[in-house]
Amino acid sequence: MFTYAAGVWGEATKFYCVRKALKAFQRQFAIRAIRAFRTVSAAAAIALAQFVPLHLAVDEAREIQMVKNTGTLQDIPSDITLRKKVPVNQQLHPAEREEIAQLTKEYPIKMYTDGSKLDGGEVGCAAVIYLPDGKTTKLKRKLGRTSSVFVAELTAIETGLHWIVNSKWRHNIAVASDSMSALKALQDRSNPDPTVASIHSALRDLKQNHIEVSFTWVKAHCGIEGNETADLAAKQAAVQRTATALNEFPISYAKYAIRKRTLAKWQDEYAAETANSEIRKWFNNIEEIGEFKKRVGTSFEYTQIITGHGFHKSYLHRFKILDNPVCPCDDSSIQDITHLTRHCPVFGKIRHEHEMTCRNLKIDPYNLLALTTKEQPIETFTILVNEIIRRLKKLNNT
């Protein structure tokens, strides 16, 4: 809703008054999501709820729209352009688009295709064609780093089919691919992807030459010779020192790159914000909060411990509800979250059990992210947290 038409009005998020209004609106939902006291700051609530701040989400939507409009992406060379859909008036008429037939019999020509993206970001694809005369043809193409595996898989099929169109061979063809997504894309006869459109053009040309093409899916890395050969050839293509055959980036790459920048901006805001100092005692960055929530989830008890807004006396005194912040355990210590979780003798037995468990496993007993790496320590800490929150009202006579 808020990102609607962000390409038009998204620039307004640079104004403080707009950011403030968006943050105030989002704060209400974040507080409900984490089950927090209404006094929790917007920055803290949004961070703990793992909601991307609205002003950053709007700016992200604006950037994505700009990429669609201009065809270029910040931080990559301008000659690498957006991979755009084929306009309807340039696509083959639906009647001329071939239905993708499933392999049901032996064919004279067998073609195995594969695409690969290495850990270093290099992308390549290959088609291995077994011909009727017993010879094998390997076709390799190196693609730009911004290409996806999906595009590489489709490009491999396109490369092989166009080679056969231009060759002397006039035999039926069996195409084997380990990419189900590529085969599904080909089955969609109205798919506007440029490589899919090119493949359908090749299929039409082959049909006009009375050549039948059937497709089949094969499981990757299970010992099928043709598939293993294509996989190796695709990896070799990715690292070969030649010019890239395809210098385009899909919109998915743009969204990933822009989201990465958005998260970096959010982290900078999180680190600079003074209103979330309590949360930063537990989590150094936004990513750690996400990891913790993924493993433990959200609870009213943990929210009080992490935000520092709860039934403890230092909080109640801060908001003029009680006349002093002193813990009744010794009538001298300030009853804050640190005192309750680490020092208060009222919870000494449960705390001792938790600390002994962590000592045996060599884990910091008060590092939330480290605790979640093992089942037992996070369980003992959860018991401690729940007991503290359960007994606080009675302990403080509030």
PDB file of N, CA and C in Angstrom, residues 260-333:
ATOM      1  N   LYS A 260      19.934  -5.380  -0.755  1.00  0.00           N
ATOM      2  CA  LYS A 260      21.193  -5.417  -0.009  1.00  0.00           C
ATOM      3  C   LYS A 260      21.573  -4.015   0.455  1.00  0.00           C
ATOM      4  N   ARG A 261      21.411  -3.029  -0.428  1.00  0.00           N
ATOM      5  CA  ARG A 261      21.699  -1.642  -0.061  1.00  0.00           C
ATOM      6  C   ARG A 261      20.727  -1.143   0.999  1.00  0.00           C
ATOM      7  N   THR A 262      19.462  -1.538   0.878  1.00  0.00           N
ATOM      8  CA  THR A 262      18.454  -1.139   1.867  1.00  0.00           C
ATOM      9  C   THR A 262      18.818  -1.656   3.249  1.00  0.00           C
ATOM     10  N   LEU A 263      19.218  -2.919   3.331  1.00  0.00           N
ATOM     11  CA  LEU A 263      19.588  -3.506   4.620  1.00  0.00           C
ATOM     12  C   LEU A 263      20.829  -2.836   5.196  1.00  0.00           C
ATOM     13  N   ALA A 264      21.759  -2.431   4.323  1.00  0.00           N
ATOM     14  CA  ALA A 264      22.961  -1.724   4.792  1.00  0.00           C
ATOM     15  C   ALA A 264      22.581  -0.356   5.372  1.00  0.00           C
ATOM     16  N   LYS A 265      21.643   0.337   4.713  1.00  0.00           N
ATOM     17  CA  LYS A 265      21.166   1.631   5.236  1.00  0.00           C
ATOM     18  C   LYS A 265      20.458   1.437   6.573  1.00  0.00           C
ATOM     19  N   TRP A 266      19.653   0.380   6.660  1.00  0.00           N
ATOM     20  CA  TRP A 266      18.933   0.095   7.905  1.00  0.00           C
ATOM     21  C   TRP A 266      19.916  -0.186   9.030  1.00  0.00           C
ATOM     22  N   GLN A 267      20.975  -0.925   8.729  1.00  0.00           N
ATOM     23  CA  GLN A 267      21.981  -1.220   9.740  1.00  0.00           C
ATOM     24  C   GLN A 267      22.665   0.062  10.213  1.00  0.00           C
ATOM     25  N   ASP A 268      22.945   0.968   9.287  1.00  0.00           N
ATOM     26  CA  ASP A 268      23.563   2.249   9.662  1.00  0.00           C
ATOM     27  C   ASP A 268      22.640   3.036  10.588  1.00  0.00           C
ATOM     28  N   GLU A 269      21.345   3.047  10.274  1.00  0.00           N
ATOM     29  CA  GLU A 269      20.377   3.746  11.127  1.00  0.00           C
ATOM     30  C   GLU A 269      20.277   3.078  12.495  1.00  0.00           C
ATOM     31  N   TYR A 270      20.293   1.754  12.499  1.00  0.00           N
ATOM     32  CA  TYR A 270      20.213   0.993  13.754  1.00  0.00           C
ATOM     33  C   TYR A 270      21.409   1.308  14.649  1.00  0.00           C
ATOM     34  N   ALA A 271      22.595   1.391  14.053  1.00  0.00           N
ATOM     35  CA  ALA A 271      23.809   1.657  14.827  1.00  0.00           C
ATOM     36  C   ALA A 271      23.848   3.095  15.345  1.00  0.00           C
ATOM     37  N   ALA A 272      23.268   4.031  14.566  1.00  0.00           N
ATOM     38  CA  ALA A 272      23.315   5.444  14.951  1.00  0.00           C
ATOM     39  C   ALA A 272      22.183   5.847  15.890  1.00  0.00           C
ATOM     40  N   GLU A 273      21.115   5.071  15.944  1.00  0.00           N
ATOM     41  CA  GLU A 273      19.936   5.407  16.745  1.00  0.00           C
ATOM     42  C   GLU A 273      20.248   5.308  18.236  1.00  0.00           C
ATOM     43  N   THR A 274      19.832   6.323  18.990  1.00  0.00           N
ATOM     44  CA  THR A 274      20.063   6.314  20.446  1.00  0.00           C
ATOM     45  C   THR A 274      18.899   5.695  21.208  1.00  0.00           C
ATOM     46  N   ALA A 275      17.732   5.597  20.562  1.00  0.00           N
ATOM     47  CA  ALA A 275      16.538   5.107  21.261  1.00  0.00           C
ATOM     48  C   ALA A 275      16.475   3.588  21.353  1.00  0.00           C
ATOM     49  N   ASN A 276      17.444   2.886  20.765  1.00  0.00           N
ATOM     50  CA  ASN A 276      17.420   1.425  20.850  1.00  0.00           C
ATOM     51  C   ASN A 276      18.657   0.873  21.554  1.00  0.00           C
ATOM     52  N   SER A 277      19.185   1.658  22.495  1.00  0.00           N
ATOM     53  CA  SER A 277      20.418   1.260  23.186  1.00  0.00           C
ATOM     54  C   SER A 277      20.251  -0.040  23.964  1.00  0.00           C
ATOM     55  N   GLU A 278      19.047  -0.304  24.495  1.00  0.00           N
ATOM     56  CA  GLU A 278      18.815  -1.544  25.247  1.00  0.00           C
ATOM     57  C   GLU A 278      18.924  -2.762  24.331  1.00  0.00           C
ATOM     58  N   ILE A 279      18.348  -2.650  23.144  1.00  0.00           N
ATOM     59  CA  ILE A 279      18.413  -3.774  22.201  1.00  0.00           C
ATOM     60  C   ILE A 279      19.854  -4.031  21.772  1.00  0.00           C
ATOM     61  N   ARG A 280      20.637  -2.959  21.602  1.00  0.00           N
ATOM     62  CA  ARG A 280      22.022  -3.132  21.144  1.00  0.00           C
ATOM     63  C   ARG A 280      22.896  -3.821  22.185  1.00  0.00           C
ATOM     64  N   LYS A 281      22.427  -3.869  23.438  1.00  0.00           N
ATOM     65  CA  LYS A 281      23.160  -4.643  24.449  1.00  0.00           C
ATOM     66  C   LYS A 281      23.104  -6.134  24.132  1.00  0.00           C
ATOM     67  N   TRP A 282      22.036  -6.535  23.452  1.00  0.00           N
ATOM     68  CA  TRP A 282      21.845  -7.948  23.114  1.00  0.00           C
ATOM     69  C   TRP A 282      22.268  -8.265  21.680  1.00  0.00           C
ATOM     70  N   PHE A 283      22.018  -7.332  20.764  1.00  0.00           N
ATOM     71  CA  PHE A 283      22.282  -7.596  19.345  1.00  0.00           C
ATOM     72  C   PHE A 283      23.084  -6.447  18.739  1.00  0.00           C
ATOM     73  N   ASN A 284      24.195  -6.768  18.106  1.00  0.00           N
ATOM     74  CA  ASN A 284      25.043  -5.746  17.495  1.00  0.00           C
ATOM     75  C   ASN A 284      24.486  -5.233  16.178  1.00  0.00           C
ATOM     76  N   ASN A 285      23.722  -6.071  15.498  1.00  0.00           N
ATOM     77  CA  ASN A 285      23.217  -5.650  14.191  1.00  0.00           C
ATOM     78  C   ASN A 285      21.844  -6.256  13.905  1.00  0.00           C
ATOM     79  N   ILE A 286      21.235  -5.765  12.856  1.00  0.00           N
ATOM     80  CA  ILE A 286      19.898  -6.194  12.446  1.00  0.00           C
ATOM     81  C   ILE A 286      19.867  -7.678  12.108  1.00  0.00           C
ATOM     82  N   GLU A 287      20.919  -8.152  11.486  1.00  0.00           N
ATOM     83  CA  GLU A 287      20.972  -9.559  11.065  1.00  0.00           C
ATOM     84  C   GLU A 287      20.884 -10.499  12.263  1.00  0.00           C
ATOM     85  N   GLU A 288      21.532 -10.134  13.365  1.00  0.00           N
ATOM     86  CA  GLU A 288      21.493 -10.972  14.574  1.00  0.00           C
ATOM     87  C   GLU A 288      20.073 -11.069  15.132  1.00  0.00           C
ATOM     88  N   ILE A 289      19.330  -9.972  15.072  1.00  0.00           N
ATOM     89  CA  ILE A 289      17.934  -9.997  15.538  1.00  0.00           C
ATOM     90  C   ILE A 289      17.126 -10.978  14.693  1.00  0.00           C
ATOM     91  N   GLY A 290      17.333 -10.928  13.384  1.00  0.00           N
ATOM     92  CA  GLY A 290      16.620 -11.837  12.490  1.00  0.00           C
ATOM     93  C   GLY A 290      16.938 -13.293  12.776  1.00  0.00           C
ATOM     94  N   GLU A 291      18.217 -13.591  13.028  1.00  0.00           N
ATOM     95  CA  GLU A 291      18.620 -14.967  13.331  1.00  0.00           C
ATOM     96  C   GLU A 291      17.977 -15.440  14.628  1.00  0.00           C
ATOM     97  N   PHE A 292      17.956 -14.569  15.639  1.00  0.00           N
ATOM     98  CA  PHE A 292      17.366 -14.934  16.930  1.00  0.00           C
ATOM     99  C   PHE A 292      15.873 -15.205  16.788  1.00  0.00           C
ATOM    100  N   LYS A 293      15.177 -14.315  16.084  1.00  0.00           N
ATOM    101  CA  LYS A 293      13.727 -14.489  15.909  1.00  0.00           C
ATOM    102  C   LYS A 293      13.400 -15.756  15.130  1.00  0.00           C
ATOM    103  N   LYS A 294      14.255 -16.076  14.165  1.00  0.00           N
ATOM    104  CA  LYS A 294      14.041 -17.268  13.352  1.00  0.00           C
ATOM    105  C   LYS A 294      14.101 -18.527  14.223  1.00  0.00           C
ATOM    106  N   ARG A 295      14.988 -18.514  15.213  1.00  0.00           N
ATOM    107  CA  ARG A 295      15.212 -19.709  16.029  1.00  0.00           C
ATOM    108  C   ARG A 295      14.318 -19.762  17.266  1.00  0.00           C
ATOM    109  N   VAL A 296      13.976 -18.600  17.818  1.00  0.00           N
ATOM    110  CA  VAL A 296      13.241 -18.567  19.093  1.00  0.00           C
ATOM    111  C   VAL A 296      11.815 -18.049  18.928  1.00  0.00           C
ATOM    112  N   GLY A 297      11.608 -17.131  17.986  1.00  0.00           N
ATOM    113  CA  GLY A 297      10.278 -16.565  17.811  1.00  0.00           C
ATOM    114  C   GLY A 297      10.066 -15.327  18.672  1.00  0.00           C
ATOM    115  N   THR A 298       8.804 -14.945  18.847  1.00  0.00           N
ATOM    116  CA  THR A 298       8.450 -13.742  19.610  1.00  0.00           C
ATOM    117  C   THR A 298       7.676 -14.134  20.851  1.00  0.00           C
ATOM    118  N   SER A 299       8.006 -13.502  21.970  1.00  0.00           N
ATOM    119  CA  SER A 299       7.245 -13.737  23.201  1.00  0.00           C
ATOM    120  C   SER A 299       7.211 -12.454  24.017  1.00  0.00           C
ATOM    121  N   PHE A 300       6.166 -12.300  24.812  1.00  0.00           N
ATOM    122  CA  PHE A 300       6.005 -11.130  25.674  1.00  0.00           C
ATOM    123  C   PHE A 300       7.159 -11.033  26.662  1.00  0.00           C
ATOM    124  N   GLU A 301       7.612 -12.190  27.166  1.00  0.00           N
ATOM    125  CA  GLU A 301       8.681 -12.211  28.170  1.00  0.00           C
ATOM    126  C   GLU A 301      10.012 -11.763  27.560  1.00  0.00           C
ATOM    127  N   TYR A 302      10.367 -12.324  26.426  1.00  0.00           N
ATOM    128  CA  TYR A 302      11.635 -11.947  25.794  1.00  0.00           C
ATOM    129  C   TYR A 302      11.622 -10.486  25.357  1.00  0.00           C
ATOM    130  N   THR A 303      10.473 -10.000  24.909  1.00  0.00           N
ATOM    131  CA  THR A 303      10.386  -8.605  24.483  1.00  0.00           C
ATOM    132  C   THR A 303      10.702  -7.665  25.636  1.00  0.00           C
ATOM    133  N   GLN A 304      10.207  -7.977  26.838  1.00  0.00           N
ATOM    134  CA  GLN A 304      10.513  -7.146  28.006  1.00  0.00           C
ATOM    135  C   GLN A 304      12.007  -7.154  28.320  1.00  0.00           C
ATOM    136  N   ILE A 305      12.612  -8.331  28.236  1.00  0.00           N
ATOM    137  CA  ILE A 305      14.034  -8.454  28.550  1.00  0.00           C
ATOM    138  C   ILE A 305      14.882  -7.693  27.535  1.00  0.00           C
ATOM    139  N   ILE A 306      14.545  -7.824  26.266  1.00  0.00           N
ATOM    140  CA  ILE A 306      15.369  -7.236  25.204  1.00  0.00           C
ATOM    141  C   ILE A 306      15.184  -5.725  25.101  1.00  0.00           C
ATOM    142  N   THR A 307      13.945  -5.242  25.254  1.00  0.00           N
ATOM    143  CA  THR A 307      13.691  -3.803  25.108  1.00  0.00           C
ATOM    144  C   THR A 307      13.967  -3.020  26.383  1.00  0.00           C
ATOM    145  N   GLY A 308      13.950  -3.704  27.534  1.00  0.00           N
ATOM    146  CA  GLY A 308      14.125  -2.999  28.799  1.00  0.00           C
ATOM    147  C   GLY A 308      12.865  -2.295  29.261  1.00  0.00           C
ATOM    148  N   HIS A 309      11.751  -2.538  28.582  1.00  0.00           N
ATOM    149  CA  HIS A 309      10.460  -1.969  28.969  1.00  0.00           C
ATOM    150  C   HIS A 309       9.604  -3.103  29.516  1.00  0.00           C
ATOM    151  N   GLY A 310       9.420  -3.120  30.848  1.00  0.00           N
ATOM    152  CA  GLY A 310       8.689  -4.222  31.459  1.00  0.00           C
ATOM    153  C   GLY A 310       8.236  -3.885  32.866  1.00  0.00           C
ATOM    154  N   PHE A 311       8.029  -4.915  33.676  1.00  0.00           N
ATOM    155  CA  PHE A 311       7.496  -4.726  35.027  1.00  0.00           C
ATOM    156  C   PHE A 311       8.584  -4.495  36.078  1.00  0.00           C
ATOM    157  N   HIS A 312       9.847  -4.368  35.683  1.00  0.00           N
ATOM    158  CA  HIS A 312      10.915  -4.155  36.665  1.00  0.00           C
ATOM    159  C   HIS A 312      10.885  -2.706  37.177  1.00  0.00           C
ATOM    160  N   LYS A 313      11.454  -2.497  38.349  1.00  0.00           N
ATOM    161  CA  LYS A 313      11.280  -1.229  39.062  1.00  0.00           C
ATOM    162  C   LYS A 313      11.996  -0.053  38.404  1.00  0.00           C
ATOM    163  N   SER A 314      13.129  -0.295  37.746  1.00  0.00           N
ATOM    164  CA  SER A 314      13.822   0.830  37.111  1.00  0.00           C
ATOM    165  C   SER A 314      12.950   1.441  36.010  1.00  0.00           C
ATOM    166  N   TYR A 315      12.199   0.611  35.302  1.00  0.00           N
ATOM    167  CA  TYR A 315      11.293   1.098  34.269  1.00  0.00           C
ATOM    168  C   TYR A 315      10.107   1.818  34.905  1.00  0.00           C
ATOM    169  N   LEU A 316       9.500   1.199  35.909  1.00  0.00           N
ATOM    170  CA  LEU A 316       8.330   1.800  36.560  1.00  0.00           C
ATOM    171  C   LEU A 316       8.690   3.122  37.236  1.00  0.00           C
ATOM    172  N   HIS A 317       9.885   3.205  37.791  1.00  0.00           N
ATOM    173  CA  HIS A 317      10.341   4.451  38.417  1.00  0.00           C
ATOM    174  C   HIS A 317      10.592   5.530  37.358  1.00  0.00           C
ATOM    175  N   ARG A 318      11.132   5.123  36.245  1.00  0.00           N
ATOM    176  CA  ARG A 318      11.425   6.057  35.157  1.00  0.00           C
ATOM    177  C   ARG A 318      10.160   6.750  34.674  1.00  0.00           C
ATOM    178  N   PHE A 319       9.029   6.045  34.696  1.00  0.00           N
ATOM    179  CA  PHE A 319       7.765   6.620  34.241  1.00  0.00           C
ATOM    180  C   PHE A 319       6.876   7.059  35.409  1.00  0.00           C
ATOM    181  N   LYS A 320       7.505   7.311  36.566  1.00  0.00           N
ATOM    182  CA  LYS A 320       6.841   7.886  37.752  1.00  0.00           C
ATOM    183  C   LYS A 320       5.733   7.003  38.320  1.00  0.00           C
ATOM    184  N   ILE A 321       5.818   5.700  38.093  1.00  0.00           N
ATOM    185  CA  ILE A 321       4.814   4.787  38.632  1.00  0.00           C
ATOM    186  C   ILE A 321       5.205   4.347  40.036  1.00  0.00           C
ATOM    187  N   LEU A 322       6.513   4.185  40.272  1.00  0.00           N
ATOM    188  CA  LEU A 322       7.037   3.869  41.604  1.00  0.00           C
ATOM    189  C   LEU A 322       7.973   4.982  42.042  1.00  0.00           C
ATOM    190  N   ASP A 323       8.132   5.118  43.368  1.00  0.00           N
ATOM    191  CA  ASP A 323       8.965   6.214  43.863  1.00  0.00           C
ATOM    192  C   ASP A 323      10.443   5.865  43.970  1.00  0.00           C
ATOM    193  N   ASN A 324      10.804   4.570  43.748  1.00  0.00           N
ATOM    194  CA  ASN A 324      12.228   4.214  43.760  1.00  0.00           C
ATOM    195  C   ASN A 324      12.472   3.003  42.864  1.00  0.00           C
ATOM    196  N   PRO A 325      13.718   2.873  42.342  1.00  0.00           N
ATOM    197  CA  PRO A 325      14.030   1.769  41.438  1.00  0.00           C
ATOM    198  C   PRO A 325      14.775   0.624  42.115  1.00  0.00           C
ATOM    199  N   VAL A 326      14.786   0.607  43.448  1.00  0.00           N
ATOM    200  CA  VAL A 326      15.631  -0.337  44.192  1.00  0.00           C
ATOM    201  C   VAL A 326      14.974  -1.710  44.291  1.00  0.00           C
ATOM    202  N   CYS A 327      15.782  -2.742  44.108  1.00  0.00           N
ATOM    203  CA  CYS A 327      15.277  -4.117  44.187  1.00  0.00           C
ATOM    204  C   CYS A 327      15.120  -4.533  45.651  1.00  0.00           C
ATOM    205  N   PRO A 328      14.014  -5.153  46.027  1.00  0.00           N
ATOM    206  CA  PRO A 328      13.801  -5.570  47.419  1.00  0.00           C
ATOM    207  C   PRO A 328      14.717  -6.714  47.862  1.00  0.00           C
ATOM    208  N   CYS A 329      15.496  -7.270  46.951  1.00  0.00           N
ATOM    209  CA  CYS A 329      16.389  -8.374  47.328  1.00  0.00           C
ATOM    210  C   CYS A 329      17.466  -7.913  48.299  1.00  0.00           C
ATOM    211  N   ASP A 330      17.924  -6.635  48.160  1.00  0.00           N
ATOM    212  CA  ASP A 330      18.936  -6.116  49.093  1.00  0.00           C
ATOM    213  C   ASP A 330      18.721  -4.640  49.431  1.00  0.00           C
ATOM    214  N   ASP A 331      17.647  -4.055  48.894  1.00  0.00           N
ATOM    215  CA  ASP A 331      17.300  -2.650  49.138  1.00  0.00           C
ATOM    216  C   ASP A 331      18.418  -1.675  48.765  1.00  0.00           C
ATOM    217  N   SER A 332      19.271  -2.067  47.817  1.00  0.00           N
ATOM    218  CA  SER A 332      20.332  -1.151  47.381  1.00  0.00           C
ATOM    219  C   SER A 332      20.588  -1.229  45.873  1.00  0.00           C
ATOM    220  N   SER A 333      20.432  -2.404  45.286  1.00  0.00           N
ATOM    221  CA  SER A 333      20.709  -2.572  43.853  1.00  0.00           C
ATOM    222  C   SER A 333      19.557  -2.034  43.003  1.00  0.00           C
TER     223      SER A 333
END
